Amino acid sequence: MVKTPDEIALMRASGRLLASVFEMLDGLGLEGMSTMQINDLVERFIREDLQSRPASKGQYGFAYVLNCSINEKVCHGVPSASRFVQDGDIINLDITLEKDGFIADSSKTYTVGNASSQARRIVRIAQEAMWAGIRQVRPGAHLGDVGFAIEKHAKKNGCSVVREYCGHGIGREMHEDPQVLNHGKPGRGLRLREGMTFTIEPMVNLGSARTKTLDDGWTVVTKDGKLSAQFEHTVAVMSDGVEVLTLRQDERV
């Protein structure tokens, strides 16, 4: 679970490349694009512009480079040539990238056009919940501190946190130990050590936390049909706190 300084340097490089994928997407108008068009655009950018590998493609039999989860879709949405991004949608794009043997993982939920106040609200709360968790990361803290901060923020705002899916260790493999739950108790769980690297990725629902998986075997949706939003960063535990390895230029810790 613990990476050397040289390994973290390689993860930092992968994270910066992945951040540039989102910075490219930030400059696009997603409205009117099919989710498959977005998938193909991201694949070209990762392979050709960044000379890297889209790490999700082929993982566990998944055929695409990203997950695209729109509105009531919680996670693992499958790209489609017939699903076009529409005015008012919220869409989470979850993307991974491998460079020089190390993987970075990040996601962002976009609001499209004239999204409703409720849509904008759930996106804001999910992003704030992620940062609440990230700010708990430091040597000597516990994973329970991270999960507690995430769920506390969601509940304070009348929202719920999905429990079936969580963050994870990451490095040479996409999914390593430990699991990083989006709920917990302060002072409980694994004690964090310098050199650990993992993702923090809360999925926050406007209604109930209950979910179901669609017949495609991948796409997870809210059981009550209400909106869900997710944000994710790959982080490293450093001697002085936390470093967000996938931080974008428009963000600050």
Tab-separated table of C-alpha atoms in Angstrom:
chain	number	residue	atom	x	y	z
A	1	MET	CA	0.000	0.000	0.000
A	2	VAL	CA	2.912	2.367	0.657
A	3	LYS	CA	4.683	3.880	-2.339
A	4	THR	CA	8.283	5.100	-2.502
A	5	PRO	CA	9.022	8.749	-3.372
A	6	ASP	CA	10.033	7.645	-6.873
A	7	GLU	CA	6.757	5.768	-7.326
A	8	ILE	CA	4.746	8.756	-6.120
A	9	ALA	CA	6.629	10.921	-8.619
A	10	LEU	CA	5.465	8.603	-11.404
A	11	MET	CA	1.901	8.673	-10.035
A	12	ARG	CA	2.098	12.470	-9.918
A	13	ALA	CA	3.013	12.484	-13.615
A	14	SER	CA	0.085	10.186	-14.471
A	15	GLY	CA	-2.234	12.341	-12.377
A	16	ARG	CA	-1.173	15.522	-14.117
A	17	LEU	CA	-1.835	13.925	-17.514
A	18	LEU	CA	-5.284	12.805	-16.385
A	19	ALA	CA	-6.026	16.297	-15.077
A	20	SER	CA	-5.270	17.602	-18.569
A	21	VAL	CA	-7.970	15.292	-19.987
A	22	PHE	CA	-10.573	17.024	-17.825
A	23	GLU	CA	-9.144	20.428	-18.685
A	24	MET	CA	-9.648	19.526	-22.354
A	25	LEU	CA	-13.245	18.473	-21.644
A	26	ASP	CA	-13.868	21.672	-19.679
A	27	GLY	CA	-13.324	23.615	-22.894
A	28	LEU	CA	-15.945	21.657	-24.819
A	29	GLY	CA	-19.666	22.115	-25.064
A	30	LEU	CA	-20.828	18.601	-24.180
A	31	GLU	CA	-24.440	19.356	-25.131
A	32	GLY	CA	-25.409	17.564	-28.338
A	33	MET	CA	-22.568	15.046	-28.199
A	34	SER	CA	-23.320	11.363	-27.797
A	35	THR	CA	-21.655	9.675	-24.865
A	36	MET	CA	-19.844	7.445	-27.364
A	37	GLN	CA	-18.448	10.535	-29.095
A	38	ILE	CA	-17.103	11.722	-25.744
A	39	ASN	CA	-15.593	8.277	-25.116
A	40	ASP	CA	-13.874	8.233	-28.512
A	41	LEU	CA	-12.607	11.807	-28.129
A	42	VAL	CA	-11.080	10.985	-24.741
A	43	GLU	CA	-9.471	7.817	-26.088
A	44	ARG	CA	-7.817	9.715	-28.944
A	45	PHE	CA	-6.600	12.427	-26.585
A	46	ILE	CA	-5.105	9.944	-24.113
A	47	ARG	CA	-3.467	7.762	-26.747
A	48	GLU	CA	-2.347	10.340	-29.317
A	49	ASP	CA	-1.880	13.609	-27.453
A	50	LEU	CA	-0.702	12.213	-24.120
A	51	GLN	CA	0.981	9.015	-25.378
A	52	SER	CA	-0.665	7.130	-22.513
A	53	ARG	CA	-3.008	4.198	-21.980
A	54	PRO	CA	-6.697	4.477	-21.047
A	55	ALA	CA	-6.571	2.066	-18.121
A	56	SER	CA	-10.305	1.303	-17.934
A	57	LYS	CA	-10.518	-0.182	-21.420
A	58	GLY	CA	-10.500	-3.962	-21.081
A	59	GLN	CA	-10.575	-3.827	-17.276
A	60	TYR	CA	-12.971	-6.527	-15.996
A	61	GLY	CA	-14.215	-6.894	-19.579
A	62	PHE	CA	-15.311	-3.240	-19.882
A	63	ALA	CA	-15.008	-2.176	-23.522
A	64	TYR	CA	-14.672	1.610	-23.143
A	65	VAL	CA	-12.246	4.208	-21.805
A	66	LEU	CA	-14.685	5.963	-19.475
A	67	ASN	CA	-17.898	5.664	-17.517
A	68	CYS	CA	-20.556	8.268	-18.297
A	69	SER	CA	-23.375	8.465	-15.772
A	70	ILE	CA	-26.215	10.875	-16.507
A	71	ASN	CA	-28.827	12.220	-14.056
A	72	GLU	CA	-30.166	9.284	-11.985
A	73	LYS	CA	-27.238	7.078	-13.021
A	74	VAL	CA	-24.915	6.690	-10.058
A	75	CYS	CA	-21.831	5.115	-11.656
A	76	HIS	CA	-20.504	2.733	-14.333
A	77	GLY	CA	-22.651	4.210	-17.101
A	78	VAL	CA	-21.843	2.697	-20.496
A	79	PRO	CA	-21.135	4.970	-23.503
A	80	SER	CA	-23.801	4.869	-26.213
A	81	ALA	CA	-24.012	6.209	-29.757
A	82	SER	CA	-27.718	6.914	-29.209
A	83	ARG	CA	-27.589	8.767	-25.862
A	84	PHE	CA	-26.948	12.441	-26.513
A	85	VAL	CA	-26.123	14.914	-23.772
A	86	GLN	CA	-29.057	17.296	-23.435
A	87	ASP	CA	-29.698	20.717	-21.985
A	88	GLY	CA	-30.362	20.342	-18.255
A	89	ASP	CA	-28.468	17.054	-17.807
A	90	ILE	CA	-25.798	16.393	-15.234
A	91	ILE	CA	-23.164	13.941	-16.436
A	92	ASN	CA	-20.362	12.287	-14.505
A	93	LEU	CA	-17.288	11.336	-16.523
A	94	ASP	CA	-15.042	8.829	-14.741
A	95	ILE	CA	-11.688	8.395	-16.487
A	96	THR	CA	-8.463	6.514	-15.795
A	97	LEU	CA	-5.008	6.805	-17.339
A	98	GLU	CA	-1.808	4.777	-17.076
A	99	LYS	CA	1.648	6.138	-17.846
A	100	ASP	CA	4.967	4.405	-17.131
A	101	GLY	CA	3.252	1.657	-15.155
A	102	PHE	CA	1.192	3.786	-12.762
A	103	ILE	CA	-2.526	4.575	-12.885
A	104	ALA	CA	-4.476	7.724	-12.012
A	105	ASP	CA	-8.253	7.797	-11.540
A	106	SER	CA	-10.545	10.817	-11.384
A	107	SER	CA	-14.102	11.878	-12.147
A	108	LYS	CA	-16.124	15.071	-12.431
A	109	THR	CA	-19.835	15.759	-12.755
A	110	TYR	CA	-20.700	18.433	-15.323
A	111	THR	CA	-23.872	20.500	-15.398
A	112	VAL	CA	-25.130	21.033	-18.932
A	113	GLY	CA	-26.874	24.194	-20.090
A	114	ASN	CA	-29.866	25.299	-18.039
A	115	ALA	CA	-29.630	22.649	-15.341
A	116	SER	CA	-32.208	22.947	-12.566
A	117	SER	CA	-31.361	24.379	-9.178
A	118	GLN	CA	-31.672	20.880	-7.695
A	119	ALA	CA	-29.257	19.509	-10.282
A	120	ARG	CA	-26.717	22.230	-9.544
A	121	ARG	CA	-27.208	21.683	-5.833
A	122	ILE	CA	-26.474	17.948	-5.872
A	123	VAL	CA	-23.360	18.544	-8.000
A	124	ARG	CA	-22.117	21.179	-5.554
A	125	ILE	CA	-22.786	18.998	-2.499
A	126	ALA	CA	-21.016	15.976	-4.026
A	127	GLN	CA	-17.963	18.067	-4.835
A	128	GLU	CA	-17.916	19.587	-1.355
A	129	ALA	CA	-18.262	16.125	0.206
A	130	MET	CA	-15.214	14.904	-1.733
A	131	TRP	CA	-13.153	17.852	-0.495
A	132	ALA	CA	-14.393	17.322	3.061
A	133	GLY	CA	-12.962	13.810	2.874
A	134	ILE	CA	-9.711	14.872	1.229
A	135	ARG	CA	-9.038	17.453	3.936
A	136	GLN	CA	-8.944	14.649	6.526
A	137	VAL	CA	-5.981	12.924	4.871
A	138	ARG	CA	-2.712	13.133	6.789
A	139	PRO	CA	-0.309	10.704	8.480
A	140	GLY	CA	-1.878	9.321	11.651
A	141	ALA	CA	-5.463	9.997	10.571
A	142	HIS	CA	-7.866	7.116	9.996
A	143	LEU	CA	-9.949	6.116	6.996
A	144	GLY	CA	-12.972	6.445	9.267
A	145	ASP	CA	-12.217	10.170	9.537
A	146	VAL	CA	-12.459	10.453	5.754
A	147	GLY	CA	-15.739	8.569	5.448
A	148	PHE	CA	-17.294	10.357	8.417
A	149	ALA	CA	-16.526	13.797	6.950
A	150	ILE	CA	-18.014	12.816	3.583
A	151	GLU	CA	-21.264	11.447	4.962
A	152	LYS	CA	-21.621	14.246	7.521
A	153	HIS	CA	-21.546	16.851	4.771
A	154	ALA	CA	-24.055	14.983	2.603
A	155	LYS	CA	-26.472	14.421	5.487
A	156	LYS	CA	-26.175	18.023	6.662
A	157	ASN	CA	-27.494	19.023	3.253
A	158	GLY	CA	-30.350	16.493	3.242
A	159	CYS	CA	-28.643	14.090	0.839
A	160	SER	CA	-27.487	10.472	1.118
A	161	VAL	CA	-24.234	8.678	0.349
A	162	VAL	CA	-24.155	5.464	-1.686
A	163	ARG	CA	-22.597	2.672	0.399
A	164	GLU	CA	-22.172	-0.157	-2.122
A	165	TYR	CA	-19.323	1.600	-3.965
A	166	CYS	CA	-16.263	3.334	-2.594
A	167	GLY	CA	-12.753	4.599	-3.189
A	168	HIS	CA	-9.738	2.297	-3.335
A	169	GLY	CA	-6.007	2.037	-3.217
A	170	ILE	CA	-4.331	2.629	-6.555
A	171	GLY	CA	-0.882	2.406	-8.113
A	172	ARG	CA	0.375	-0.215	-10.531
A	173	GLU	CA	-3.104	-1.730	-10.333
A	174	MET	CA	-6.417	0.063	-10.718
A	175	HIS	CA	-7.830	-1.381	-7.513
A	176	GLU	CA	-5.489	-2.006	-4.606
A	177	ASP	CA	-5.987	-2.078	-0.853
A	178	PRO	CA	-7.435	-0.365	1.083
A	179	GLN	CA	-11.118	0.228	0.432
A	180	VAL	CA	-11.982	3.867	1.135
A	181	LEU	CA	-15.576	3.977	2.334
A	182	ASN	CA	-17.721	7.086	2.056
A	183	HIS	CA	-19.001	6.616	5.594
A	184	GLY	CA	-17.288	5.784	8.858
A	185	LYS	CA	-16.536	6.694	12.442
A	186	PRO	CA	-13.820	9.147	13.510
A	187	GLY	CA	-10.694	7.462	14.800
A	188	ARG	CA	-11.673	4.091	13.375
A	189	GLY	CA	-10.373	2.136	10.433
A	190	LEU	CA	-6.927	1.915	8.877
A	191	ARG	CA	-4.388	4.434	10.168
A	192	LEU	CA	-2.907	6.451	7.300
A	193	ARG	CA	0.829	6.383	6.635
A	194	GLU	CA	3.020	8.554	4.455
A	195	GLY	CA	3.250	7.069	0.966
A	196	MET	CA	-0.249	5.598	0.787
A	197	THR	CA	-2.127	6.407	-2.419
A	198	PHE	CA	-5.850	5.964	-2.935
A	199	THR	CA	-8.962	7.491	-4.456
A	200	ILE	CA	-11.689	9.425	-2.666
A	201	GLU	CA	-14.903	9.251	-4.681
A	202	PRO	CA	-18.237	9.897	-2.965
A	203	MET	CA	-21.471	9.252	-4.854
A	204	VAL	CA	-24.135	11.512	-3.364
A	205	ASN	CA	-27.870	11.094	-4.034
A	206	LEU	CA	-30.582	13.700	-3.851
A	207	GLY	CA	-32.952	11.100	-2.407
A	208	SER	CA	-32.458	7.617	-1.000
A	209	ALA	CA	-29.051	5.935	-0.962
A	210	ARG	CA	-30.558	2.754	-2.437
A	211	THR	CA	-29.398	1.702	-5.902
A	212	LYS	CA	-29.965	-0.999	-8.497
A	213	THR	CA	-27.988	-2.282	-11.464
A	214	LEU	CA	-29.546	-2.210	-14.935
A	215	ASP	CA	-29.779	-5.209	-17.252
A	216	ASP	CA	-26.543	-4.244	-19.039
A	217	GLY	CA	-24.748	-5.498	-15.933
A	218	TRP	CA	-22.812	-2.244	-15.514
A	219	THR	CA	-24.973	0.839	-15.092
A	220	VAL	CA	-25.977	1.618	-11.501
A	221	VAL	CA	-28.966	3.935	-10.947
A	222	THR	CA	-30.787	5.374	-7.959
A	223	LYS	CA	-33.717	3.183	-6.966
A	224	ASP	CA	-36.019	6.199	-6.539
A	225	GLY	CA	-35.002	7.779	-9.864
A	226	LYS	CA	-33.623	10.929	-8.231
A	227	LEU	CA	-30.396	12.622	-9.242
A	228	SER	CA	-26.929	11.430	-8.238
A	229	ALA	CA	-23.538	13.121	-8.582
A	230	GLN	CA	-19.962	11.985	-8.058
A	231	PHE	CA	-16.502	13.515	-7.844
A	232	GLU	CA	-13.188	11.690	-7.504
A	233	HIS	CA	-9.520	12.417	-7.054
A	234	THR	CA	-6.431	10.273	-6.572
A	235	VAL	CA	-4.514	11.402	-3.476
A	236	ALA	CA	-1.238	10.629	-1.724
A	237	VAL	CA	-0.529	10.804	2.001
A	238	MET	CA	2.477	13.107	2.407
A	239	SER	CA	4.555	13.997	5.459
A	240	ASP	CA	2.789	17.361	5.716
A	241	GLY	CA	-0.749	16.228	4.828
A	242	VAL	CA	-2.271	15.339	1.485
A	243	GLU	CA	-1.338	15.832	-2.158
A	244	VAL	CA	-4.085	15.602	-4.768
A	245	LEU	CA	-2.318	13.891	-7.652
A	246	THR	CA	-5.117	14.549	-10.176
A	247	LEU	CA	-5.649	18.206	-9.221
A	248	ARG	CA	-6.798	20.412	-12.100
A	249	GLN	CA	-5.556	23.938	-12.729
A	250	ASP	CA	-8.865	25.494	-11.654
A	251	GLU	CA	-8.854	23.722	-8.270
A	252	ARG	CA	-7.186	24.170	-4.919
A	253	VAL	CA	-7.085	21.856	-1.890
